[in-house]
Amino acid sequence: MNDASAEVVICGAGIAGIATAYELAVTHGVRGVVLVEQGDPLALTSDKSSEAYRNWWPDEAMVALMNRSLDRLEALASDHALLLNRRGYLYVTLDPVGAERLHASAQQVSAAGAGPLRVHRAGASGVPYVPASAHGFADQPDGADMILDRDLLQQHFPCLTEQAVAALHVRRAGWFSARQLGMLMLEQARATGVQLLRGHLSGVEVAGGAVRGVQVDLVNGGTTKIATRALVSAAGPLQQTIGTMLGLKLPIYNELHLKLSFNDQLGIVPRDAPLLILNDPVVLPWETEEREALAEDPALRWLLDPLPAGAHGRPEGGPGATTLLLLWDYHTTPVEPIFPLPVDPVVSEVVLRGMATLIPGLAAYLERLPQSYVDGGYYTRTRENRPLVGPLPVEGTYIIGALGGFGLMAACGASELVAAHVVGASLPAYAPAFDLRRYDDAAYMARLAQWGDVGQL
């Protein structure tokens, strides 16, 4: 390819990069947008998630961003092309004290703008609990239902352990087809002139404190230089690589998150179930001989320790499907991204044992572990789990990143925000909460030192 010029270069064709190209070209009419991607679009991390979404976050700015993003997602999904449902997230606790914490947290999130909180107690009159529809999202409740009636909980979710004492059913939540969303946006972006350039962004030219161009090593051989005054880094877990090219140390880190899928041939989890989440820490159940063997193995001794809350899963697939997706981020140590992904050899058994605490029927698979498919990706995060969306210190450079764990659900809102920065459009009130310059604010840094729940799953 001959050296060229572009109005905007976007590095990365995951959901963040594709959505940004869509916003610039389709929404704002920007011509000369080049999307640089070495692999296949959406293939590094975006298509490895649980494809779930929610507006329920313990942070007012995150709630505002997600509400806006989901408004736009629902507009794109209006013809059912994205298979968007609103089955919800069901956070379950087996601990009476955990129930009190869950209720208190729900009141705070509701007050932050996530929707009304309806409380259902045993023997109390009030607004009845409305079960979620298995399909579609129109005319469904928003907010959340705090279920403190154990009989009501078992009536609607009989697969759960009878030890469950309470659950929070978040209603503006569910899942959709990530690939369908990404390809819809990419097709429309390319139809308005966005160029997908297959290659690796290997250099950034900076002069006078401003970006002047990029260098791309093409997958079919050779190198090209593209003159540009605007570069958007949408590089996912490789964001720091771009930051290094710009002389920046970004306040981000990566965690490896794995997803397990297998055939639930016993039909343990109902096919119309919501996303089911164990909101309690777990000590895995082991037989005496197993515990003794684990205690003697330094590499596996951690399996006897309490593991964090957040094991979760959902049914996957349409009519006739039997696939079950299970996820549990029991290791959250920051790591450097490595491809192909390193897979924990005990992940299938650990996740299945953890989820069997919530759904006892899954223990039937522990006698002989089912054949599972494991994939996943890296969650790129900031300390407080807010994304980075906005300008970088080098003039003409921007970032849409640190979307680990919520990139799909935030894509429509975060891309709208970064595109507004690029074209100089008006910004929403929540924009400063996601700007890198927030870390220059002494008051923000003091708040950061006391930050509480970050809402990560």
PDB file of N, CA, C and O in Angstrom, residues 204-227:
ATOM      1  N   VAL A 204       4.077   5.728  15.990  1.00  0.00           N
ATOM      2  CA  VAL A 204       3.307   6.968  15.952  1.00  0.00           C
ATOM      3  C   VAL A 204       4.282   8.124  15.789  1.00  0.00           C
ATOM      4  O   VAL A 204       5.270   8.234  16.537  1.00  0.00           O
ATOM      5  N   GLU A 205       4.036   8.975  14.810  1.00  0.00           N
ATOM      6  CA  GLU A 205       4.873  10.160  14.587  1.00  0.00           C
ATOM      7  C   GLU A 205       4.281  11.341  15.340  1.00  0.00           C
ATOM      8  O   GLU A 205       3.110  11.684  15.167  1.00  0.00           O
ATOM      9  N   VAL A 206       5.096  11.948  16.193  1.00  0.00           N
ATOM     10  CA  VAL A 206       4.680  13.110  16.973  1.00  0.00           C
ATOM     11  C   VAL A 206       5.649  14.244  16.687  1.00  0.00           C
ATOM     12  O   VAL A 206       6.869  14.061  16.696  1.00  0.00           O
ATOM     13  N   ALA A 207       5.111  15.425  16.436  1.00  0.00           N
ATOM     14  CA  ALA A 207       5.936  16.608  16.208  1.00  0.00           C
ATOM     15  C   ALA A 207       5.262  17.795  16.871  1.00  0.00           C
ATOM     16  O   ALA A 207       4.045  17.986  16.742  1.00  0.00           O
ATOM     17  N   GLY A 208       6.049  18.572  17.592  1.00  0.00           N
ATOM     18  CA  GLY A 208       5.490  19.741  18.254  1.00  0.00           C
ATOM     19  C   GLY A 208       4.401  19.410  19.257  1.00  0.00           C
ATOM     20  O   GLY A 208       3.474  20.196  19.470  1.00  0.00           O
ATOM     21  N   GLY A 209       4.503  18.223  19.878  1.00  0.00           N
ATOM     22  CA  GLY A 209       3.517  17.815  20.875  1.00  0.00           C
ATOM     23  C   GLY A 209       2.206  17.340  20.309  1.00  0.00           C
ATOM     24  O   GLY A 209       1.236  17.164  21.058  1.00  0.00           O
ATOM     25  N   ALA A 210       2.157  17.103  18.988  1.00  0.00           N
ATOM     26  CA  ALA A 210       0.904  16.679  18.349  1.00  0.00           C
ATOM     27  C   ALA A 210       1.170  15.498  17.423  1.00  0.00           C
ATOM     28  O   ALA A 210       2.260  15.352  16.871  1.00  0.00           O
ATOM     29  N   VAL A 211       0.166  14.648  17.254  1.00  0.00           N
ATOM     30  CA  VAL A 211       0.295  13.519  16.357  1.00  0.00           C
ATOM     31  C   VAL A 211       0.320  14.018  14.916  1.00  0.00           C
ATOM     32  O   VAL A 211      -0.415  14.942  14.536  1.00  0.00           O
ATOM     33  N   ARG A 212       1.173  13.384  14.119  1.00  0.00           N
ATOM     34  CA  ARG A 212       1.289  13.763  12.710  1.00  0.00           C
ATOM     35  C   ARG A 212       1.096  12.560  11.780  1.00  0.00           C
ATOM     36  O   ARG A 212       0.898  12.722  10.577  1.00  0.00           O
ATOM     37  N   GLY A 213       1.172  11.356  12.340  1.00  0.00           N
ATOM     38  CA  GLY A 213       0.990  10.195  11.483  1.00  0.00           C
ATOM     39  C   GLY A 213       1.261   8.914  12.234  1.00  0.00           C
ATOM     40  O   GLY A 213       1.679   8.919  13.397  1.00  0.00           O
ATOM     41  N   VAL A 214       0.996   7.790  11.567  1.00  0.00           N
ATOM     42  CA  VAL A 214       1.249   6.479  12.149  1.00  0.00           C
ATOM     43  C   VAL A 214       1.934   5.600  11.119  1.00  0.00           C
ATOM     44  O   VAL A 214       1.855   5.859   9.904  1.00  0.00           O
ATOM     45  N   GLN A 215       2.590   4.563  11.603  1.00  0.00           N
ATOM     46  CA  GLN A 215       3.178   3.551  10.741  1.00  0.00           C
ATOM     47  C   GLN A 215       2.477   2.232  10.991  1.00  0.00           C
ATOM     48  O   GLN A 215       2.230   1.855  12.136  1.00  0.00           O
ATOM     49  N   VAL A 216       2.154   1.516   9.919  1.00  0.00           N
ATOM     50  CA  VAL A 216       1.439   0.251  10.013  1.00  0.00           C
ATOM     51  C   VAL A 216       2.214  -0.814   9.259  1.00  0.00           C
ATOM     52  O   VAL A 216       2.538  -0.642   8.077  1.00  0.00           O
ATOM     53  N   ASP A 217       2.520  -1.921   9.960  1.00  0.00           N
ATOM     54  CA  ASP A 217       3.119  -3.085   9.317  1.00  0.00           C
ATOM     55  C   ASP A 217       1.977  -3.956   8.801  1.00  0.00           C
ATOM     56  O   ASP A 217       1.184  -4.488   9.591  1.00  0.00           O
ATOM     57  N   LEU A 218       1.879  -4.106   7.508  1.00  0.00           N
ATOM     58  CA  LEU A 218       0.748  -4.786   6.891  1.00  0.00           C
ATOM     59  C   LEU A 218       0.864  -6.295   7.029  1.00  0.00           C
ATOM     60  O   LEU A 218       1.962  -6.863   6.989  1.00  0.00           O
ATOM     61  N   VAL A 219      -0.269  -6.972   7.190  1.00  0.00           N
ATOM     62  CA  VAL A 219      -0.246  -8.426   7.396  1.00  0.00           C
ATOM     63  C   VAL A 219       0.244  -9.162   6.159  1.00  0.00           C
ATOM     64  O   VAL A 219       0.771 -10.280   6.263  1.00  0.00           O
ATOM     65  N   ASN A 220       0.061  -8.588   4.994  1.00  0.00           N
ATOM     66  CA  ASN A 220       0.510  -9.247   3.773  1.00  0.00           C
ATOM     67  C   ASN A 220       1.917  -8.808   3.354  1.00  0.00           C
ATOM     68  O   ASN A 220       2.354  -9.054   2.243  1.00  0.00           O
ATOM     69  N   GLY A 221       2.617  -8.148   4.276  1.00  0.00           N
ATOM     70  CA  GLY A 221       3.980  -7.719   4.012  1.00  0.00           C
ATOM     71  C   GLY A 221       4.057  -6.245   3.679  1.00  0.00           C
ATOM     72  O   GLY A 221       3.126  -5.655   3.126  1.00  0.00           O
ATOM     73  N   GLY A 222       5.174  -5.654   4.023  1.00  0.00           N
ATOM     74  CA  GLY A 222       5.370  -4.253   3.727  1.00  0.00           C
ATOM     75  C   GLY A 222       4.890  -3.358   4.863  1.00  0.00           C
ATOM     76  O   GLY A 222       4.278  -3.800   5.837  1.00  0.00           O
ATOM     77  N   THR A 223       5.185  -2.092   4.711  1.00  0.00           N
ATOM     78  CA  THR A 223       4.848  -1.073   5.712  1.00  0.00           C
ATOM     79  C   THR A 223       4.274   0.138   5.016  1.00  0.00           C
ATOM     80  O   THR A 223       4.678   0.483   3.895  1.00  0.00           O
ATOM     81  N   THR A 224       3.330   0.773   5.666  1.00  0.00           N
ATOM     82  CA  THR A 224       2.785   2.003   5.126  1.00  0.00           C
ATOM     83  C   THR A 224       2.752   3.061   6.209  1.00  0.00           C
ATOM     84  O   THR A 224       2.645   2.746   7.404  1.00  0.00           O
ATOM     85  N   LYS A 225       2.880   4.296   5.805  1.00  0.00           N
ATOM     86  CA  LYS A 225       2.734   5.419   6.721  1.00  0.00           C
ATOM     87  C   LYS A 225       1.463   6.179   6.351  1.00  0.00           C
ATOM     88  O   LYS A 225       1.169   6.378   5.172  1.00  0.00           O
ATOM     89  N   ILE A 226       0.725   6.568   7.380  1.00  0.00           N
ATOM     90  CA  ILE A 226      -0.521   7.304   7.170  1.00  0.00           C
ATOM     91  C   ILE A 226      -0.412   8.630   7.896  1.00  0.00           C
ATOM     92  O   ILE A 226      -0.264   8.668   9.127  1.00  0.00           O
ATOM     93  N   ALA A 227      -0.469   9.707   7.154  1.00  0.00           N
ATOM     94  CA  ALA A 227      -0.484  11.034   7.764  1.00  0.00           C
ATOM     95  C   ALA A 227      -1.862  11.291   8.363  1.00  0.00           C
ATOM     96  O   ALA A 227      -2.886  11.051   7.718  1.00  0.00           O
TER      97      ALA A 227
END
